mmCIF file of C-alpha atoms (C1' of nucleotides) in Angstrom:
data_model
loop_
_atom_site.group_PDB
_atom_site.id
_atom_site.type_symbol
_atom_site.label_atom_id
_atom_site.label_comp_id
_atom_site.label_asym_id
_atom_site.label_seq_id
_atom_site.Cartn_x
_atom_site.Cartn_y
_atom_site.Cartn_z
ATOM 1 C CA MET A 1 0.029 -0.045 0.326
ATOM 2 C CA LYS A 2 0.999 3.308 -0.886
ATOM 3 C CA PRO A 3 2.803 5.133 2.139
ATOM 4 C CA ILE A 4 0.415 8.389 3.465
ATOM 5 C CA ARG A 5 2.431 11.963 3.669
ATOM 6 C CA LEU A 6 2.669 12.676 7.222
ATOM 7 C CA ARG A 7 3.850 15.873 8.907
ATOM 8 C CA ARG A 8 5.706 16.397 12.097
ATOM 9 C CA LEU A 9 3.433 18.051 15.094
ATOM 10 C CA ARG A 10 5.984 20.578 16.329
ATOM 11 C CA ARG A 11 5.553 21.344 19.862
ATOM 12 C CA ALA A 12 4.696 24.671 19.504
ATOM 13 C CA GLU A 13 1.787 24.029 17.162
ATOM 14 C CA LEU A 14 -0.203 21.994 20.606
ATOM 15 C CA PRO A 15 -2.361 24.028 22.363
ATOM 16 C CA VAL A 16 -0.530 24.918 25.986
ATOM 17 C CA ASP A 17 -3.877 23.828 28.150
ATOM 18 C CA THR A 18 -4.518 20.560 28.378
ATOM 19 C CA VAL A 19 -8.010 20.573 27.844
ATOM 20 C CA GLU A 20 -7.751 22.601 24.658
ATOM 21 C CA LEU A 21 -4.755 20.014 23.888
ATOM 22 C CA ALA A 22 -7.258 17.012 24.336
ATOM 23 C CA ARG A 23 -9.700 18.886 21.600
ATOM 24 C CA TYR A 24 -6.162 19.367 19.828
ATOM 25 C CA MET A 25 -6.024 15.630 19.236
ATOM 26 C CA VAL A 26 -8.467 14.381 17.970
ATOM 27 C CA GLY A 27 -8.386 13.840 14.188
ATOM 28 C CA LYS A 28 -4.051 14.329 14.388
ATOM 29 C CA ILE A 29 -2.355 10.876 14.025
ATOM 30 C CA VAL A 30 0.128 8.957 16.015
ATOM 31 C CA VAL A 31 2.807 6.959 13.863
ATOM 32 C CA HIS A 32 5.285 4.355 14.825
ATOM 33 C CA ASP A 33 7.891 3.015 13.076
ATOM 34 C CA THR A 34 8.983 0.110 13.953
ATOM 35 C CA GLY A 35 11.674 -2.382 12.165
ATOM 36 C CA GLU A 36 8.604 -4.428 10.827
ATOM 37 C CA GLY A 37 7.520 -1.370 9.422
ATOM 38 C CA ARG A 38 4.815 1.473 9.874
ATOM 39 C CA LEU A 39 2.550 1.627 12.432
ATOM 40 C CA SER A 40 -0.552 4.756 12.478
ATOM 41 C CA GLY A 41 -3.777 6.083 13.484
ATOM 42 C CA ARG A 42 -5.758 8.755 12.954
ATOM 43 C CA ILE A 43 -6.815 9.469 17.037
ATOM 44 C CA VAL A 44 -10.463 9.427 17.688
ATOM 45 C CA GLU A 45 -10.985 9.607 21.296
ATOM 46 C CA THR A 46 -9.384 11.335 23.486
ATOM 47 C CA GLU A 47 -9.095 12.326 27.662
ATOM 48 C CA ALA A 48 -8.437 15.326 28.933
ATOM 49 C CA TYR A 49 -6.715 15.094 32.762
ATOM 50 C CA PRO A 50 -5.722 18.679 33.671
ATOM 51 C CA ILE A 51 -3.855 20.674 36.356
ATOM 52 C CA GLY A 52 -5.459 19.827 40.232
ATOM 53 C CA ASP A 53 -8.126 16.945 38.895
ATOM 54 C CA ALA A 54 -8.126 14.251 41.452
ATOM 55 C CA ALA A 55 -8.402 11.935 39.595
ATOM 56 C CA GLY A 56 -5.119 12.536 37.749
ATOM 57 C CA HIS A 57 -2.386 10.479 38.134
ATOM 58 C CA ALA A 58 -0.684 13.737 38.860
ATOM 59 C CA PHE A 59 -2.224 14.895 42.245
ATOM 60 C CA ARG A 60 -0.710 13.613 44.877
ATOM 61 C CA GLY A 61 2.895 15.178 43.957
ATOM 62 C CA GLU A 62 5.447 13.562 41.368
ATOM 63 C CA THR A 63 6.359 9.898 42.172
ATOM 64 C CA ALA A 64 8.487 7.216 39.620
ATOM 65 C CA PHE A 65 5.230 6.306 38.524
ATOM 66 C CA ASN A 66 4.154 9.345 36.721
ATOM 67 C CA ARG A 67 7.031 10.899 36.164
ATOM 68 C CA SER A 68 6.497 11.400 32.583
ATOM 69 C CA SER A 69 3.562 13.558 33.105
ATOM 70 C CA PHE A 70 5.722 16.723 34.467
ATOM 71 C CA LEU A 71 7.959 16.744 31.079
ATOM 72 C CA LYS A 72 6.935 19.330 29.157
ATOM 73 C CA ARG A 73 3.841 19.090 26.712
ATOM 74 C CA GLY A 74 4.223 16.648 24.178
ATOM 75 C CA HIS A 75 6.215 14.057 25.858
ATOM 76 C CA ALA A 76 5.008 10.100 26.526
ATOM 77 C CA HIS A 77 3.694 9.004 29.920
ATOM 78 C CA VAL A 78 2.885 5.437 29.095
ATOM 79 C CA TYR A 79 1.683 3.269 32.514
ATOM 80 C CA PHE A 80 0.366 -0.253 32.952
ATOM 81 C CA THR A 81 -2.516 -0.749 34.885
ATOM 82 C CA TYR A 82 -5.337 -3.330 35.366
ATOM 83 C CA GLY A 83 -2.299 -6.187 34.713
ATOM 84 C CA SER A 84 -2.810 -6.392 31.522
ATOM 85 C CA SER A 85 -3.064 -3.068 29.919
ATOM 86 C CA PHE A 86 -0.666 -0.199 28.899
ATOM 87 C CA MET A 87 -2.160 3.502 28.371
ATOM 88 C CA LEU A 88 -1.173 6.265 26.527
ATOM 89 C CA ASN A 89 -0.397 9.618 27.412
ATOM 90 C CA VAL A 90 0.077 13.334 26.194
ATOM 91 C CA SER A 91 2.006 15.515 28.658
ATOM 92 C CA SER A 92 0.508 18.619 28.273
ATOM 93 C CA GLU A 93 2.294 21.600 30.444
ATOM 94 C CA ALA A 94 4.926 22.954 31.254
ATOM 95 C CA ALA A 95 8.048 20.823 32.282
ATOM 96 C CA GLY A 96 7.208 20.722 36.046
ATOM 97 C CA VAL A 97 3.675 20.329 36.007
ATOM 98 C CA GLY A 98 1.766 17.273 35.835
ATOM 99 C CA ALA A 99 -1.268 17.318 34.058
ATOM 100 C CA GLY A 100 -1.984 15.283 30.291
ATOM 101 C CA ILE A 101 -3.945 13.915 28.041
ATOM 102 C CA LEU A 102 -4.565 10.108 27.690
ATOM 103 C CA VAL A 103 -5.365 9.306 23.865
ATOM 104 C CA ARG A 104 -8.030 6.525 24.042
ATOM 105 C CA ALA A 105 -8.540 5.136 20.303
ATOM 106 C CA LEU A 106 -7.270 5.351 16.930
ATOM 107 C CA GLU A 107 -8.804 4.791 13.725
ATOM 108 C CA PRO A 108 -5.912 1.956 11.918
ATOM 109 C CA LEU A 109 -4.298 3.686 8.849
ATOM 110 C CA GLU A 110 -0.929 2.024 8.145
ATOM 111 C CA GLY A 111 0.324 -1.458 9.227
ATOM 112 C CA PHE A 112 -2.617 -3.429 9.383
ATOM 113 C CA ASP A 113 -1.010 -6.737 9.234
ATOM 114 C CA GLN A 114 1.247 -6.152 11.730
ATOM 115 C CA MET A 115 -1.303 -4.742 14.384
ATOM 116 C CA GLN A 116 -3.747 -7.283 13.725
ATOM 117 C CA ARG A 117 -0.600 -9.918 14.896
ATOM 118 C CA LEU A 118 0.159 -8.281 17.429
ATOM 119 C CA ARG A 119 -3.808 -8.269 18.759
ATOM 120 C CA GLY A 120 -3.989 -11.700 18.465
ATOM 121 C CA GLY A 121 -6.057 -11.471 14.908
ATOM 122 C CA ALA A 122 -8.677 -8.931 16.703
ATOM 123 C CA GLY A 123 -10.803 -7.350 13.143
ATOM 124 C CA LEU A 124 -9.789 -3.746 12.283
ATOM 125 C CA ARG A 125 -12.414 -2.392 13.845
ATOM 126 C CA ASP A 126 -11.577 -3.483 17.402
ATOM 127 C CA LEU A 127 -7.655 -3.056 16.541
ATOM 128 C CA ALA A 128 -7.276 -0.220 18.670
ATOM 129 C CA ARG A 129 -10.925 1.067 19.884
ATOM 130 C CA GLY A 130 -9.396 1.314 23.156
ATOM 131 C CA PRO A 131 -6.849 2.864 24.944
ATOM 132 C CA GLY A 132 -5.181 -0.749 26.338
ATOM 133 C CA ARG A 133 -5.951 -2.284 22.734
ATOM 134 C CA LEU A 134 -4.205 0.926 20.533
ATOM 135 C CA THR A 135 -1.331 0.366 22.902
ATOM 136 C CA GLN A 136 -0.550 -3.515 21.743
ATOM 137 C CA ALA A 137 -1.759 -2.108 18.145
ATOM 138 C CA MET A 138 0.723 0.471 18.201
ATOM 139 C CA GLN A 139 3.651 -2.005 20.098
ATOM 140 C CA ILE A 140 3.540 0.508 22.536
ATOM 141 C CA ASN A 141 4.732 -0.031 25.950
ATOM 142 C CA LEU A 142 7.051 1.147 28.923
ATOM 143 C CA SER A 143 10.373 1.619 27.440
ATOM 144 C CA GLN A 144 8.631 4.351 25.189
ATOM 145 C CA ASP A 145 7.540 6.138 28.128
ATOM 146 C CA GLY A 146 9.229 9.919 28.643
ATOM 147 C CA VAL A 147 10.145 9.791 24.669
ATOM 148 C CA ASP A 148 9.047 13.096 23.619
ATOM 149 C CA LEU A 149 6.836 12.766 20.589
ATOM 150 C CA CYS A 150 7.087 15.816 19.495
ATOM 151 C CA GLY A 151 11.185 15.199 18.856
ATOM 152 C CA ALA A 152 12.931 13.109 15.552
ATOM 153 C CA GLY A 153 12.365 9.257 17.360
ATOM 154 C CA PRO A 154 10.430 6.525 15.740
ATOM 155 C CA LEU A 155 6.842 7.588 17.765
ATOM 156 C CA TRP A 156 5.855 10.923 17.354
ATOM 157 C CA LEU A 157 3.146 12.915 16.197
ATOM 158 C CA ALA A 158 1.342 14.164 12.598
ATOM 159 C CA ALA A 159 -0.800 16.209 11.261
ATOM 160 C CA SER A 160 -3.450 14.938 9.348
ATOM 161 C CA ARG A 161 -4.489 16.010 5.572
ATOM 162 C CA LEU A 162 -8.221 15.029 6.537
ATOM 163 C CA LYS A 163 -11.079 17.211 7.876
ATOM 164 C CA THR A 164 -12.237 16.083 11.439
ATOM 165 C CA GLY A 165 -15.935 15.504 11.604
ATOM 166 C CA ALA A 166 -18.221 17.444 14.834
ATOM 167 C CA ILE A 167 -16.381 16.555 18.370
ATOM 168 C CA GLY A 168 -18.618 14.988 20.954
ATOM 169 C CA THR A 169 -18.247 15.860 24.734
ATOM 170 C CA SER A 170 -18.787 13.164 27.594
ATOM 171 C CA VAL A 171 -17.361 12.170 31.125
ATOM 172 C CA ARG A 172 -14.850 10.455 31.173
ATOM 173 C CA ILE A 173 -14.621 6.447 31.594
ATOM 174 C CA GLY A 174 -14.288 4.548 34.112
ATOM 175 C CA LEU A 175 -13.770 6.924 36.741
ATOM 176 C CA THR A 176 -14.652 7.080 40.547
ATOM 177 C CA ARG A 177 -13.496 10.028 41.537
ATOM 178 C CA ASN A 178 -14.454 13.596 39.419
ATOM 179 C CA ALA A 179 -16.574 11.692 37.094
ATOM 180 C CA ASP A 180 -19.075 14.328 36.865
ATOM 181 C CA ALA A 181 -16.317 16.467 34.567
ATOM 182 C CA LYS A 182 -17.451 16.013 30.905
ATOM 183 C CA LEU A 183 -13.495 15.613 29.696
ATOM 184 C CA ARG A 184 -13.708 12.969 27.206
ATOM 185 C CA PHE A 185 -13.936 14.276 23.416
ATOM 186 C CA TYR A 186 -14.093 12.186 20.075
ATOM 187 C CA GLU A 187 -15.249 12.424 17.050
ATOM 188 C CA ARG A 188 -19.214 12.522 16.541
ATOM 189 C CA GLY A 189 -20.517 8.668 14.801
ATOM 190 C CA ASN A 190 -16.951 7.184 13.873
ATOM 191 C CA PRO A 191 -17.069 3.609 14.789
ATOM 192 C CA TYR A 192 -13.500 3.272 16.261
ATOM 193 C CA VAL A 193 -14.552 5.340 19.170
ATOM 194 C CA SER A 194 -14.832 2.844 22.508
ATOM 195 C CA GLY A 195 -17.467 1.663 24.018
ATOM 196 C CA PRO A 196 -21.415 1.486 23.685
ATOM 197 C CA LYS A 197 -22.705 3.420 20.660
ATOM 198 C CA LYS A 198 -24.411 5.976 23.305
ATOM 199 C CA LEU A 199 -20.675 6.883 23.982
ATOM 200 C CA ARG A 200 -20.154 7.110 20.614
ATOM 201 C CA GLU A 201 -22.538 9.684 19.283
ATOM 202 C "C1'" DA B 1 4.463 -6.748 54.622
ATOM 203 C "C1'" DG B 2 -0.190 -6.706 53.993
ATOM 204 C "C1'" DT B 3 -3.984 -4.804 51.529
ATOM 205 C "C1'" DG B 4 -6.959 -2.610 48.041
ATOM 206 C "C1'" DC B 5 -8.038 -0.953 44.212
ATOM 207 C "C1'" DG B 6 -7.772 0.463 39.156
ATOM 208 C "C1'" DA B 7 -7.818 6.282 33.118
ATOM 209 C "C1'" DT B 8 -9.473 -2.323 31.119
ATOM 210 C "C1'" DT B 9 -9.780 -5.917 28.383
ATOM 211 C "C1'" DG B 10 -11.938 -10.388 27.108
ATOM 212 C "C1'" DA B 11 -15.287 -14.483 27.340
ATOM 213 C "C1'" DC B 12 -19.769 -15.108 28.065
ATOM 214 C "C1'" DT B 13 -25.175 -15.401 28.622
ATOM 215 C "C1'" DG C 1 -25.842 -6.758 28.354
ATOM 216 C "C1'" DT C 2 -22.636 -9.182 32.573
ATOM 217 C "C1'" DC C 3 -18.352 -10.499 35.161
ATOM 218 C "C1'" DA C 4 -13.984 -11.747 36.936
ATOM 219 C "C1'" DA C 5 -8.875 -11.663 35.990
ATOM 220 C "C1'" DT C 6 -4.478 -9.581 36.743
ATOM 221 C "C1'" DC C 7 -0.714 -7.081 39.222
ATOM 222 C "C1'" DG C 8 1.995 -2.671 39.890
ATOM 223 C "C1'" DC C 9 0.956 1.189 42.538
ATOM 224 C "C1'" DA C 10 -0.644 3.694 46.648
ATOM 225 C "C1'" DC C 11 -1.413 4.062 51.666
ATOM 226 C "C1'" DT C 12 -1.534 1.304 56.117
ATOM 227 C "C1'" DA C 13 1.073 0.182 59.868
#
DNA sequence: AGTGCGATTGACT
DNA sequence: GTCAATCGCACTA
């Protein structure tokens, strides 16, 4: 398949505010250049975990676990949860300030075969629909924790020439603390958004 | 040192 | 739709 022409996002293009960044990232592309080839997917769902959010990892201060979320905006914060899943976050504020956005779902663009192998033969729609699934499909794990997504490395963010559809807003998924804040953003009607139909409309 | 629980998934009804 | 598996981290002592 013909490779898609992609342009790296520069840090200066990223909105400075966490919530604005979460909304901005819908429609952008995550790229991972692996030894096996290029994996890429269009972001269709994000959540914001802004400064002072009781549901955010950084709320109780900096630790080894959340250190990368204190890097200046545009760095990867990868962590492991539920004994099974890695999560990909993008740090969102100035150096020393803990906040970030969670990337919850991708629409696969390149590397379908490799993604399918990584995902144990899952169907196209389920390759990267969900935060744990997308890290598996994109071959993202703790070894990428702290990498600069706006640098020259193999894992990076790209702009898309595709027009982004209408963006919907809802409460975030799976939280107990600060569960009422409407900080989840998604492309409305996109089948690659996670959750039941009601959460994709 | 022990306990509780989570920014989920996959299997099953 | 429901529900258990799984393990690193934060918290208590």
